[in-house]
């Protein structure tokens, strides 16, 4: 789907099996902490360091060398690992895989043949490993600390350079404290100072970034109309195409991947791609309030615990009927064996899949022959910063190709509406794009948010729900089936699920062969489940999102 699919990131990047995804505003011990904002960003938005089951974050707690290796590995996604016998004390250890990958990258060197994964990592050790991981060249030797003489020789260069670059801002009273264990908050603070935006997913990104952007999405990324004031970093884990369209990078493009980015100076929409709503449409009356769109639905009196908060259970929304024993993996696809539903396998695609395919064309007949029964095609999007409307450059080609191949075809629109008027505008824009197209699947409203740079950030749950309903009503008035795409965060924190119950639901939660649970952890039953972002399908270059539809 689109930019920053938040719930997936939170679920996939839990610090350890015993940690729970919670956002910083819900932590009981971060209010007023000096690193509160950074903790919010890197836990709630990126899921890099998460909280504990008791609702705490424990910002001043130390972290082990193994857990720190896990953080760096999730951050950079190293691809190769050293042999299992590299260290004498890692066999069977929880962090063995991450440690061996960091060793292969020259980051985690150990001591005397031992990894010492259970020992607390010190500040000088952590800073040195971060500098190695990002291949930060040492040009500064200035150590402006009262305790500079206590810094080990191996760490002096990295500490000096990281200080000169402004990455180390937590030194109290002019002291670096090299042998003190580094705290969870201090780790978050360093990462926050180094990276302003982390791109963990595919699709289109745009806007200005006053610092460094890093891409660690295995599926690559598509950056368009961006001004990056710092560096652009491609992590080792990037495997597919990274396209830069009209992107200005003031710093360097630092490429740790095996992918060569495709650079395009500018890309104008095709002439037949409208970028504004049809002029003949009557503008919505301004100031429509949520109360004019829907009535809050009834709750059962029960609650769901999510992110340290109690979320009411909506009476009109069906509880989930899927269980862990209902699924198994067959290659890179989940197969449902439960008895409650019939299922169909499908995919969702956008311009990204076209640009990753030969001649920018998806071979839809090959897709059909590979068992794909339905496809959701991105028809367009609203920019997350400036709010402009765009059609997907390949939506016509994809709709026509999928339909001709006998694949049931629906569409989705990446929405960023912050008012009911804008939601109606988005629906009308979609209808204008479908005017001369034939589809036989649903039309989905995909409203997502990431951080405070997104125009939808701060939208109230009432307004978010009203926007979704307004969009869906407009779509259904035109004769299509409407569907709402939303992950856990938006579903629980922004949507009245009872009010949205009349519409089809599409839920993302990614699984892999190593997942402890193969069923969704969501409370409500969905009609479509997007279970993977890394499926391979004949006829499509690169990876593609995979879905199951549940039918009764």
Short mmCIF file of C-alpha atoms in Angstrom, two decimals:
data_model
loop_
_atom_site.label_atom_id
_atom_site.label_comp_id
_atom_site.label_asym_id
_atom_site.label_seq_id
_atom_site.Cartn_x
_atom_site.Cartn_y
_atom_site.Cartn_z
CA UNK A 1 0.00 0.00 0.00
CA UNK A 2 1.11 3.54 0.60
CA UNK A 3 3.67 5.31 2.70
CA UNK A 4 4.34 4.31 6.30
CA UNK A 5 2.06 1.47 7.10
CA UNK A 6 2.39 2.05 10.83
CA UNK A 7 0.84 -1.05 12.44
CA UNK A 8 2.95 -3.38 10.33
CA UNK A 9 6.10 -1.61 11.42
CA UNK A 10 5.17 -1.78 15.07
CA UNK A 11 4.34 -5.45 14.91
CA UNK A 12 7.41 -6.44 12.94
CA UNK A 13 10.00 -4.52 14.93
CA UNK A 14 9.22 -5.49 18.53
CA UNK A 15 12.41 -5.33 20.55
CA UNK A 16 11.99 -8.84 21.91
CA UNK A 17 9.33 -11.48 22.17
CA UNK A 18 8.34 -10.24 25.62
CA UNK A 19 7.73 -6.64 24.59
CA UNK A 20 4.45 -5.11 23.57
CA UNK A 21 3.88 -2.38 21.00
CA UNK A 22 2.87 0.76 22.86
CA UNK A 23 3.07 4.39 21.86
CA UNK A 24 5.05 6.85 23.92
CA UNK A 25 2.07 8.90 24.95
CA UNK A 26 0.74 5.79 26.70
CA UNK A 27 3.97 4.94 28.56
CA UNK A 28 3.65 5.51 32.25
CA UNK A 29 7.24 6.65 32.72
CA UNK A 30 8.12 8.92 29.76
CA UNK A 31 5.98 11.98 30.49
CA UNK A 32 8.37 14.89 30.93
CA UNK A 33 11.45 12.77 30.20
CA UNK A 34 14.15 14.64 28.27
CA UNK A 35 13.89 12.10 25.39
CA UNK A 36 10.09 11.91 25.33
CA UNK A 37 9.69 13.22 21.77
CA UNK A 38 12.38 10.96 20.37
CA UNK A 39 10.89 7.96 22.20
CA UNK A 40 7.50 8.76 20.69
CA UNK A 41 8.96 8.91 17.20
CA UNK A 42 11.04 5.75 17.34
CA UNK A 43 8.56 3.63 19.27
CA UNK A 44 5.14 4.78 18.10
CA UNK A 45 6.02 5.65 14.53
CA UNK A 46 8.89 3.35 13.69
CA UNK A 47 8.65 0.57 16.25
CA UNK A 48 12.43 0.35 16.59
CA UNK A 49 12.47 0.24 20.40
CA UNK A 50 9.19 -0.69 22.04
CA UNK A 51 7.79 -0.75 25.55
CA UNK A 52 7.05 -3.43 28.08
CA UNK A 53 3.86 -5.29 28.93
CA UNK A 54 3.38 -3.26 32.09
CA UNK A 55 3.02 -0.06 30.06
CA UNK A 56 6.50 1.27 30.82
CA UNK A 57 9.30 2.19 28.45
CA UNK A 58 12.07 2.26 31.08
CA UNK A 59 14.00 5.03 29.33
CA UNK A 60 16.86 5.04 31.82
CA UNK A 61 17.40 1.29 31.82
CA UNK A 62 20.51 -0.20 30.28
CA UNK A 63 20.49 -2.61 27.34
CA UNK A 64 22.51 -5.73 26.59
CA UNK A 65 25.03 -6.03 23.79
CA UNK A 66 22.82 -8.64 22.12
CA UNK A 67 19.67 -6.50 22.27
CA UNK A 68 21.63 -3.57 20.89
CA UNK A 69 22.76 -5.74 17.99
CA UNK A 70 19.11 -6.57 17.38
CA UNK A 71 18.24 -2.87 17.15
CA UNK A 72 20.99 -2.14 14.63
CA UNK A 73 20.02 -5.18 12.57
CA UNK A 74 16.36 -4.16 12.46
CA UNK A 75 17.46 -0.64 11.56
CA UNK A 76 19.85 -1.56 8.72
CA UNK A 77 18.65 -5.08 7.86
CA UNK A 78 22.00 -6.68 7.11
CA UNK A 79 21.83 -9.47 4.53
CA UNK A 80 24.81 -11.73 5.25
CA UNK A 81 26.01 -13.43 8.42
CA UNK A 82 29.22 -14.93 9.70
CA UNK A 83 29.48 -18.62 10.46
CA UNK A 84 27.65 -19.92 13.53
CA UNK A 85 30.90 -20.81 15.29
CA UNK A 86 32.38 -17.32 15.04
CA UNK A 87 31.82 -16.71 18.76
CA UNK A 88 32.10 -19.38 21.42
CA UNK A 89 29.11 -18.14 23.42
CA UNK A 90 26.33 -17.40 20.92
CA UNK A 91 25.01 -20.88 20.08
CA UNK A 92 21.28 -20.85 20.74
CA UNK A 93 21.34 -17.29 22.06
CA UNK A 94 18.28 -15.15 21.30
CA UNK A 95 20.36 -12.53 19.48
CA UNK A 96 22.70 -14.94 17.69
CA UNK A 97 21.43 -14.14 14.20
CA UNK A 98 21.73 -10.37 14.65
CA UNK A 99 25.18 -10.66 16.22
CA UNK A 100 26.51 -12.81 13.38
CA UNK A 101 25.14 -10.43 10.76
CA UNK A 102 26.73 -7.45 12.49
CA UNK A 103 29.99 -9.38 12.73
CA UNK A 104 29.94 -10.05 8.98
CA UNK A 105 29.45 -6.31 8.44
CA UNK A 106 32.46 -5.48 10.61
CA UNK A 107 30.32 -3.90 13.32
CA UNK A 108 30.28 -6.42 16.18
CA UNK A 109 33.81 -7.66 16.84
CA UNK A 110 33.46 -9.33 20.24
CA UNK A 111 36.16 -9.83 22.83
CA UNK A 112 38.51 -12.80 23.00
CA UNK A 113 36.30 -14.88 20.72
CA UNK A 114 33.21 -14.19 22.80
CA UNK A 115 30.20 -12.04 21.94
CA UNK A 116 29.21 -11.41 25.57
CA UNK A 117 25.66 -10.84 24.37
CA UNK A 118 24.18 -10.75 27.87
CA UNK A 119 26.47 -8.01 29.15
CA UNK A 120 25.33 -4.40 29.24
CA UNK A 121 26.76 -2.35 26.40
CA UNK A 122 28.65 0.79 27.38
CA UNK A 123 28.31 4.21 25.83
CA UNK A 124 31.66 4.06 24.07
CA UNK A 125 30.93 0.57 22.73
CA UNK A 126 27.51 1.59 21.42
CA UNK A 127 28.74 4.78 19.75
CA UNK A 128 31.60 2.88 18.11
CA UNK A 129 29.27 0.21 16.78
CA UNK A 130 26.88 2.81 15.39
CA UNK A 131 29.78 4.57 13.66
CA UNK A 132 30.91 1.27 12.15
CA UNK A 133 27.40 0.35 11.06
CA UNK A 134 27.01 3.63 9.19
CA UNK A 135 30.60 3.64 7.95
CA UNK A 136 31.17 7.07 9.44
CA UNK A 137 34.64 8.25 8.42
CA UNK A 138 36.62 9.85 11.22
CA UNK A 139 37.90 13.31 10.38
CA UNK A 140 37.63 14.93 13.80
CA UNK A 141 39.87 14.13 16.74
CA UNK A 142 38.50 16.74 19.11
CA UNK A 143 37.11 15.25 22.31
CA UNK A 144 35.55 18.17 24.21
CA UNK A 145 34.88 16.15 27.35
CA UNK A 146 36.35 16.43 30.84
CA UNK A 147 36.72 12.66 30.92
CA UNK A 148 38.23 12.34 27.43
CA UNK A 149 41.25 10.51 28.87
CA UNK A 150 38.91 7.72 30.03
CA UNK A 151 37.70 6.98 26.50
CA UNK A 152 39.36 3.84 25.12
CA UNK A 153 41.60 4.29 22.08
CA UNK A 154 39.31 2.25 19.80
CA UNK A 155 36.40 4.61 20.60
CA UNK A 156 38.14 7.98 20.51
CA UNK A 157 37.75 8.54 16.77
CA UNK A 158 34.09 7.48 16.55
CA UNK A 159 33.16 9.48 19.67
CA UNK A 160 34.94 12.57 18.33
CA UNK A 161 33.30 12.32 14.90
CA UNK A 162 29.82 11.57 16.24
CA UNK A 163 30.19 14.55 18.57
CA UNK A 164 31.34 16.84 15.76
CA UNK A 165 28.33 15.84 13.66
CA UNK A 166 25.92 16.69 16.45
CA UNK A 167 24.76 13.13 17.06
CA UNK A 168 25.78 13.05 20.74
CA UNK A 169 23.71 15.56 22.71
CA UNK A 170 23.20 13.76 26.02
CA UNK A 171 26.55 14.39 27.69
CA UNK A 172 25.94 15.75 31.16
CA UNK A 173 28.17 18.43 32.69
CA UNK A 174 30.73 18.09 29.91
CA UNK A 175 31.32 14.41 30.60
CA UNK A 176 30.92 11.61 28.06
CA UNK A 177 30.86 8.80 30.67
CA UNK A 178 32.41 6.22 28.30
CA UNK A 179 32.11 3.17 30.55
CA UNK A 180 28.58 3.83 31.77
CA UNK A 181 25.97 1.49 30.33
CA UNK A 182 24.08 3.28 27.56
CA UNK A 183 20.37 3.70 28.29
CA UNK A 184 17.39 3.02 26.08
CA UNK A 185 16.65 6.75 25.90
CA UNK A 186 20.23 7.56 24.92
CA UNK A 187 20.10 5.06 22.06
CA UNK A 188 16.86 6.56 20.81
CA UNK A 189 18.33 10.05 21.07
CA UNK A 190 21.36 9.18 18.93
CA UNK A 191 19.21 7.56 16.24
CA UNK A 192 16.88 10.53 16.31
CA UNK A 193 19.77 12.92 15.80
CA UNK A 194 21.11 10.88 12.89
CA UNK A 195 17.94 10.07 10.95
CA UNK A 196 14.95 12.35 10.49
CA UNK A 197 12.84 10.03 8.31
CA UNK A 198 13.04 6.24 8.06
CA UNK A 199 11.33 4.70 5.03
CA UNK A 200 10.32 1.15 5.89
CA UNK A 201 7.89 0.50 3.09
CA UNK A 202 7.49 0.85 -0.66
CA UNK A 203 5.37 3.32 -2.59
CA UNK A 204 5.49 7.06 -3.21
CA UNK A 205 7.08 9.53 -0.79
CA UNK A 206 7.24 13.29 -1.28
CA UNK A 207 7.89 16.47 0.68
CA UNK A 208 10.82 18.25 2.28
CA UNK A 209 12.98 16.67 4.99
CA UNK A 210 15.21 18.95 7.10
CA UNK A 211 17.78 16.24 7.66
CA UNK A 212 18.73 12.70 6.62
CA UNK A 213 16.43 10.10 5.09
CA UNK A 214 17.16 6.40 5.28
CA UNK A 215 15.47 3.68 3.24
CA UNK A 216 15.54 0.19 4.72
CA UNK A 217 12.55 -1.26 2.88
CA UNK A 218 13.49 -4.55 1.23
CA UNK A 219 11.05 -3.70 -1.54
CA UNK A 220 12.79 -0.40 -2.33
CA UNK A 221 11.01 2.95 -2.50
CA UNK A 222 9.77 5.63 -4.85
CA UNK A 223 10.76 9.17 -3.86
CA UNK A 224 9.24 12.04 -5.77
CA UNK A 225 9.49 15.83 -5.48
CA UNK A 226 11.65 15.78 -2.37
CA UNK A 227 14.26 18.12 -0.94
CA UNK A 228 16.45 16.22 1.51
CA UNK A 229 18.62 18.63 3.47
CA UNK A 230 20.89 15.85 4.77
CA UNK A 231 22.01 12.53 3.33
CA UNK A 232 19.99 9.82 1.62
CA UNK A 233 21.01 6.44 3.01
CA UNK A 234 20.11 3.12 1.37
CA UNK A 235 20.46 0.39 4.01
CA UNK A 236 22.00 -3.03 3.28
CA UNK A 237 18.53 -4.55 3.44
CA UNK A 238 17.25 -2.72 0.35
CA UNK A 239 16.87 -5.32 -2.41
CA UNK A 240 14.57 -3.78 -5.02
CA UNK A 241 14.44 -0.60 -7.05
CA UNK A 242 14.79 2.82 -5.45
CA UNK A 243 13.55 5.50 -7.82
CA UNK A 244 14.34 9.19 -7.27
CA UNK A 245 12.14 11.54 -9.28
CA UNK A 246 13.00 15.21 -8.96
CA UNK A 247 14.78 14.59 -5.65
CA UNK A 248 17.40 17.05 -4.40
CA UNK A 249 19.86 15.68 -1.84
CA UNK A 250 22.01 18.36 -0.23
CA UNK A 251 24.27 15.81 1.40
CA UNK A 252 25.44 12.50 -0.03
CA UNK A 253 23.66 9.42 -1.34
CA UNK A 254 25.23 6.77 0.88
CA UNK A 255 24.43 3.39 -0.62
CA UNK A 256 25.04 0.30 1.53
CA UNK A 257 22.77 -1.87 -0.63
CA UNK A 258 23.40 -3.79 -3.84
CA UNK A 259 20.82 -1.65 -5.64
CA UNK A 260 21.75 1.27 -7.88
CA UNK A 261 19.10 3.98 -7.49
CA UNK A 262 17.29 5.15 -10.61
CA UNK A 263 17.49 8.95 -10.84
CA UNK A 264 14.95 10.90 -12.89
CA UNK A 265 15.19 14.69 -13.03
CA UNK A 266 11.45 15.24 -13.31
CA UNK A 267 8.34 13.33 -14.12
CA UNK A 268 5.15 15.06 -15.19
CA UNK A 269 1.81 13.30 -15.03
CA UNK A 270 0.64 11.93 -18.34
CA UNK A 271 -1.77 14.18 -20.20
CA UNK A 272 -4.69 11.85 -19.60
CA UNK A 273 -4.04 11.77 -15.85
CA UNK A 274 -6.16 14.42 -14.14
CA UNK A 275 -4.51 15.89 -11.07
CA UNK A 276 -7.51 17.88 -9.89
CA UNK A 277 -11.12 16.85 -9.32
CA UNK A 278 -13.51 17.25 -12.26
CA UNK A 279 -14.58 20.88 -12.64
CA UNK A 280 -18.20 19.96 -13.19
CA UNK A 281 -18.54 18.56 -9.67
CA UNK A 282 -20.32 20.83 -7.20
CA UNK A 283 -18.00 21.68 -4.29
CA UNK A 284 -19.08 20.36 -0.92
CA UNK A 285 -20.54 22.83 1.51
CA UNK A 286 -17.68 23.76 3.87
CA UNK A 287 -17.77 22.99 7.53
CA UNK A 288 -19.49 19.61 7.51
CA UNK A 289 -19.15 18.18 11.01
CA UNK A 290 -18.79 14.49 11.95
CA UNK A 291 -22.15 14.64 13.74
CA UNK A 292 -23.77 15.41 10.39
CA UNK A 293 -22.28 12.25 8.87
CA UNK A 294 -22.77 9.55 11.48
CA UNK A 295 -23.95 8.75 14.98
CA UNK A 296 -21.39 7.08 17.26
CA UNK A 297 -22.15 3.39 17.40
CA UNK A 298 -23.00 1.38 20.48
CA UNK A 299 -20.33 -0.33 22.54
CA UNK A 300 -20.58 -3.56 24.52
CA UNK A 301 -19.05 -2.29 27.76
CA UNK A 302 -15.97 -4.46 27.14
CA UNK A 303 -12.54 -3.11 26.25
CA UNK A 304 -9.51 -4.03 24.17
CA UNK A 305 -6.07 -3.27 25.57
CA UNK A 306 -3.96 -1.55 22.92
CA UNK A 307 -0.89 0.59 23.40
CA UNK A 308 -1.52 0.85 27.12
CA UNK A 309 -5.03 2.17 26.50
CA UNK A 310 -8.48 0.68 26.87
CA UNK A 311 -10.33 0.74 23.55
CA UNK A 312 -14.11 0.16 23.64
CA UNK A 313 -15.51 -2.87 21.82
CA UNK A 314 -18.15 -1.89 19.26
CA UNK A 315 -21.32 -3.95 19.32
CA UNK A 316 -21.97 -3.88 15.56
CA UNK A 317 -18.49 -5.01 14.52
CA UNK A 318 -18.03 -8.78 14.29
CA UNK A 319 -15.26 -10.31 16.45
CA UNK A 320 -12.59 -12.21 14.57
CA UNK A 321 -13.25 -15.82 13.65
CA UNK A 322 -9.70 -16.74 12.62
CA UNK A 323 -7.36 -18.83 14.76
CA UNK A 324 -3.69 -19.73 14.80
CA UNK A 325 -4.22 -23.31 13.66
CA UNK A 326 -6.18 -22.14 10.62
CA UNK A 327 -3.13 -21.27 8.51
CA UNK A 328 0.04 -22.77 7.07
CA UNK A 329 2.72 -21.53 4.68
CA UNK A 330 3.02 -22.81 1.15
CA UNK A 331 6.13 -21.16 -0.30
CA UNK A 332 5.53 -17.43 0.38
CA UNK A 333 1.74 -17.64 0.63
CA UNK A 334 -0.54 -18.34 3.56
CA UNK A 335 -3.18 -20.99 3.09
CA UNK A 336 -6.37 -21.01 5.17
CA UNK A 337 -7.61 -24.42 6.39
CA UNK A 338 -10.34 -23.33 8.81
CA UNK A 339 -13.95 -24.13 8.19
CA UNK A 340 -15.60 -20.75 8.75
CA UNK A 341 -14.76 -19.22 5.37
CA UNK A 342 -13.92 -19.88 1.78
CA UNK A 343 -10.87 -17.88 0.69
CA UNK A 344 -9.37 -16.37 -2.43
CA UNK A 345 -5.79 -15.25 -3.00
CA UNK A 346 -5.09 -11.78 -4.33
CA UNK A 347 -2.57 -8.96 -4.62
CA UNK A 348 -2.50 -5.17 -4.61
CA UNK A 349 -0.32 -3.21 -7.01
CA UNK A 350 0.69 0.33 -7.87
CA UNK A 351 3.13 2.11 -10.16
CA UNK A 352 5.93 0.64 -8.08
CA UNK A 353 5.24 -2.87 -9.40
CA UNK A 354 5.10 -1.55 -12.97
CA UNK A 355 8.41 0.22 -12.65
CA UNK A 356 9.97 -2.93 -11.19
CA UNK A 357 8.66 -5.04 -14.10
CA UNK A 358 10.03 -5.48 -17.61
CA UNK A 359 9.06 -2.57 -19.87
CA UNK A 360 7.08 -1.15 -16.93
CA UNK A 361 4.33 -3.64 -17.76
CA UNK A 362 2.78 -6.29 -15.55
CA UNK A 363 2.09 -9.55 -17.38
CA UNK A 364 -1.41 -10.00 -16.04
CA UNK A 365 -1.99 -13.33 -17.78
CA UNK A 366 1.09 -14.71 -16.02
CA UNK A 367 -0.28 -13.26 -12.79
CA UNK A 368 -3.57 -15.08 -13.30
CA UNK A 369 -1.79 -18.32 -14.19
CA UNK A 370 0.13 -18.05 -10.90
CA UNK A 371 -3.09 -18.37 -8.92
CA UNK A 372 -4.05 -14.73 -8.34
CA UNK A 373 -7.84 -14.49 -8.18
CA UNK A 374 -8.29 -10.80 -7.40
CA UNK A 375 -6.26 -7.63 -7.62
CA UNK A 376 -6.56 -4.24 -5.97
CA UNK A 377 -5.04 -1.54 -8.20
CA UNK A 378 -3.97 1.81 -6.85
CA UNK A 379 -5.96 4.38 -8.76
CA UNK A 380 -4.50 7.50 -7.14
CA UNK A 381 -3.37 9.32 -4.06
CA UNK A 382 -3.43 12.61 -2.20
CA UNK A 383 -0.03 14.03 -1.30
CA UNK A 384 0.68 13.66 2.40
CA UNK A 385 2.18 17.15 2.70
CA UNK A 386 0.68 19.50 0.11
CA UNK A 387 -2.63 17.69 -0.32
CA UNK A 388 -2.52 17.60 -4.14
CA UNK A 389 -4.41 14.84 -5.92
CA UNK A 390 -2.61 12.50 -8.32
CA UNK A 391 -3.63 9.52 -10.39
CA UNK A 392 -1.40 6.47 -10.49
CA UNK A 393 0.53 6.60 -13.76
CA UNK A 394 -0.35 2.98 -14.59
CA UNK A 395 -3.85 2.58 -13.17
CA UNK A 396 -5.59 2.30 -16.56
CA UNK A 397 -3.05 -0.19 -17.85
CA UNK A 398 -3.33 -2.28 -14.69
CA UNK A 399 -7.13 -2.28 -14.54
CA UNK A 400 -7.46 -3.23 -18.18
CA UNK A 401 -4.75 -5.90 -17.99
CA UNK A 402 -6.17 -7.54 -14.89
CA UNK A 403 -9.74 -7.53 -16.20
CA UNK A 404 -8.67 -9.00 -19.54
CA UNK A 405 -6.86 -11.78 -17.69
CA UNK A 406 -10.06 -12.69 -15.85
CA UNK A 407 -8.88 -11.41 -12.48
CA UNK A 408 -11.50 -9.72 -10.32
CA UNK A 409 -10.29 -6.12 -10.14
CA UNK A 410 -10.88 -3.44 -7.54
CA UNK A 411 -9.06 -0.20 -6.80
CA UNK A 412 -7.72 1.68 -3.80
CA UNK A 413 -6.99 5.33 -3.15
CA UNK A 414 -4.35 6.56 -0.72
CA UNK A 415 -6.34 9.15 1.21
CA UNK A 416 -5.20 12.10 3.29
CA UNK A 417 -8.52 13.82 3.93
CA UNK A 418 -8.71 16.00 7.02
CA UNK A 419 -12.26 17.23 6.44
CA UNK A 420 -15.45 15.65 5.18
CA UNK A 421 -15.26 17.95 2.17
CA UNK A 422 -11.86 16.57 1.26
CA UNK A 423 -13.07 12.97 1.64
CA UNK A 424 -15.91 13.69 -0.78
CA UNK A 425 -13.41 15.39 -3.08
CA UNK A 426 -11.26 12.25 -2.99
CA UNK A 427 -14.23 10.03 -3.78
CA UNK A 428 -15.26 12.24 -6.70
CA UNK A 429 -11.69 12.17 -7.98
CA UNK A 430 -11.68 8.37 -7.88
CA UNK A 431 -15.02 8.24 -9.69
CA UNK A 432 -13.67 10.54 -12.39
CA UNK A 433 -10.73 8.18 -12.92
CA UNK A 434 -13.07 5.19 -13.16
CA UNK A 435 -15.45 6.91 -15.58
CA UNK A 436 -14.21 4.99 -18.62
CA UNK A 437 -12.94 1.94 -16.75
CA UNK A 438 -14.70 -1.31 -15.97
CA UNK A 439 -14.01 -2.97 -12.62
CA UNK A 440 -15.80 -5.74 -10.76
CA UNK A 441 -14.19 -5.43 -7.33
CA UNK A 442 -14.49 -2.94 -4.47
CA UNK A 443 -13.20 0.62 -4.17
CA UNK A 444 -11.04 1.01 -1.05
CA UNK A 445 -10.33 4.07 1.10
CA UNK A 446 -6.76 3.82 2.40
CA UNK A 447 -6.28 6.57 5.02
CA UNK A 448 -2.88 6.36 6.69
CA UNK A 449 -0.66 8.53 8.86
CA UNK A 450 2.88 8.42 10.12
CA UNK A 451 4.24 11.42 12.00
CA UNK A 452 3.66 15.14 12.47
CA UNK A 453 4.84 15.91 8.93
CA UNK A 454 1.68 14.25 7.61
CA UNK A 455 -1.29 16.50 7.03
CA UNK A 456 -3.65 13.99 8.71
CA UNK A 457 -1.61 13.96 11.92
CA UNK A 458 -3.81 15.12 14.78
CA UNK A 459 -7.09 14.39 13.01
CA UNK A 460 -9.70 13.48 15.64
CA UNK A 461 -11.19 9.98 15.65
CA UNK A 462 -14.60 11.51 14.97
CA UNK A 463 -13.39 13.36 11.88
CA UNK A 464 -11.34 10.39 10.64
CA UNK A 465 -14.42 8.16 10.90
CA UNK A 466 -16.63 10.77 9.23
CA UNK A 467 -14.18 11.09 6.34
CA UNK A 468 -14.14 7.33 5.78
CA UNK A 469 -17.94 7.14 5.83
CA UNK A 470 -18.34 10.15 3.54
CA UNK A 471 -15.95 8.60 1.01
CA UNK A 472 -17.68 5.21 1.17
CA UNK A 473 -21.16 6.67 0.81
CA UNK A 474 -20.14 8.60 -2.29
CA UNK A 475 -18.60 5.48 -3.79
CA UNK A 476 -21.64 3.32 -3.07
CA UNK A 477 -23.99 5.97 -4.46
CA UNK A 478 -22.10 5.49 -7.73
CA UNK A 479 -22.83 1.75 -7.69
CA UNK A 480 -19.54 0.37 -6.38
CA UNK A 481 -18.83 -1.65 -3.22
CA UNK A 482 -16.89 0.48 -0.74
CA UNK A 483 -14.10 -0.83 1.47
CA UNK A 484 -11.96 0.66 4.24
CA UNK A 485 -8.26 -0.23 4.54
CA UNK A 486 -6.77 0.31 8.01
CA UNK A 487 -4.22 -1.31 10.28
CA UNK A 488 -4.40 -1.65 14.04
CA UNK A 489 -3.41 1.88 14.98
CA UNK A 490 -5.91 3.64 12.75
CA UNK A 491 -8.55 0.95 13.36
CA UNK A 492 -8.33 1.17 17.15
CA UNK A 493 -7.32 4.79 17.70
CA UNK A 494 -9.07 6.63 14.86
CA UNK A 495 -12.09 4.64 13.66
CA UNK A 496 -15.49 3.86 15.15
CA UNK A 497 -15.62 0.27 13.93
CA UNK A 498 -19.33 -0.05 14.53
CA UNK A 499 -20.02 2.93 12.27
CA UNK A 500 -17.82 1.41 9.56
CA UNK A 501 -19.37 -2.07 9.87
CA UNK A 502 -21.64 -1.63 6.79
CA UNK A 503 -18.57 -1.44 4.56
CA UNK A 504 -16.05 -4.07 3.57
CA UNK A 505 -12.87 -4.09 5.66
CA UNK A 506 -9.27 -4.61 4.59
CA UNK A 507 -6.68 -5.15 7.29
CA UNK A 508 -2.86 -5.37 7.05
CA UNK A 509 -0.76 -7.45 9.41
CA UNK A 510 2.30 -9.11 7.97
CA UNK A 511 3.41 -12.64 8.73
CA UNK A 512 6.41 -14.74 7.78
CA UNK A 513 7.50 -18.32 8.19
CA UNK A 514 9.13 -17.32 11.48
CA UNK A 515 6.01 -15.67 12.93
CA UNK A 516 4.92 -17.11 16.26
CA UNK A 517 1.27 -16.68 15.31
CA UNK A 518 0.02 -17.04 11.75
CA UNK A 519 -3.42 -15.58 12.40
CA UNK A 520 -4.21 -11.86 12.65
CA UNK A 521 -4.00 -10.41 16.16
CA UNK A 522 -6.75 -7.90 15.40
CA UNK A 523 -9.97 -8.05 17.45
CA UNK A 524 -12.45 -7.75 14.58
CA UNK A 525 -13.15 -9.95 11.58
CA UNK A 526 -11.93 -8.54 8.28
CA UNK A 527 -13.13 -9.24 4.75
CA UNK A 528 -9.63 -8.96 3.28
CA UNK A 529 -6.34 -9.61 5.04
CA UNK A 530 -3.10 -8.24 3.63
CA UNK A 531 -0.73 -10.79 5.16
CA UNK A 532 2.56 -10.06 3.38
CA UNK A 533 4.42 -7.30 1.56
CA UNK A 534 7.07 -9.59 0.11
CA UNK A 535 5.26 -12.11 -2.06
CA UNK A 536 6.62 -13.09 -5.46
CA UNK A 537 4.16 -13.48 -8.32
CA UNK A 538 4.87 -14.48 -11.91
CA UNK A 539 4.58 -11.55 -14.29
CA UNK A 540 5.55 -8.90 -11.70
CA UNK A 541 9.05 -7.63 -11.02
CA UNK A 542 10.04 -7.24 -7.39
CA UNK A 543 7.84 -7.98 -4.42
CA UNK A 544 4.12 -7.45 -4.08
CA UNK A 545 1.57 -7.31 -1.27
CA UNK A 546 -0.36 -10.56 -0.81
CA UNK A 547 -3.93 -10.85 0.48
CA UNK A 548 -6.59 -13.36 1.43
CA UNK A 549 -10.29 -12.65 0.98
CA UNK A 550 -12.67 -14.37 3.41
CA UNK A 551 -16.03 -15.40 1.97
CA UNK A 552 -19.05 -17.00 3.59
#
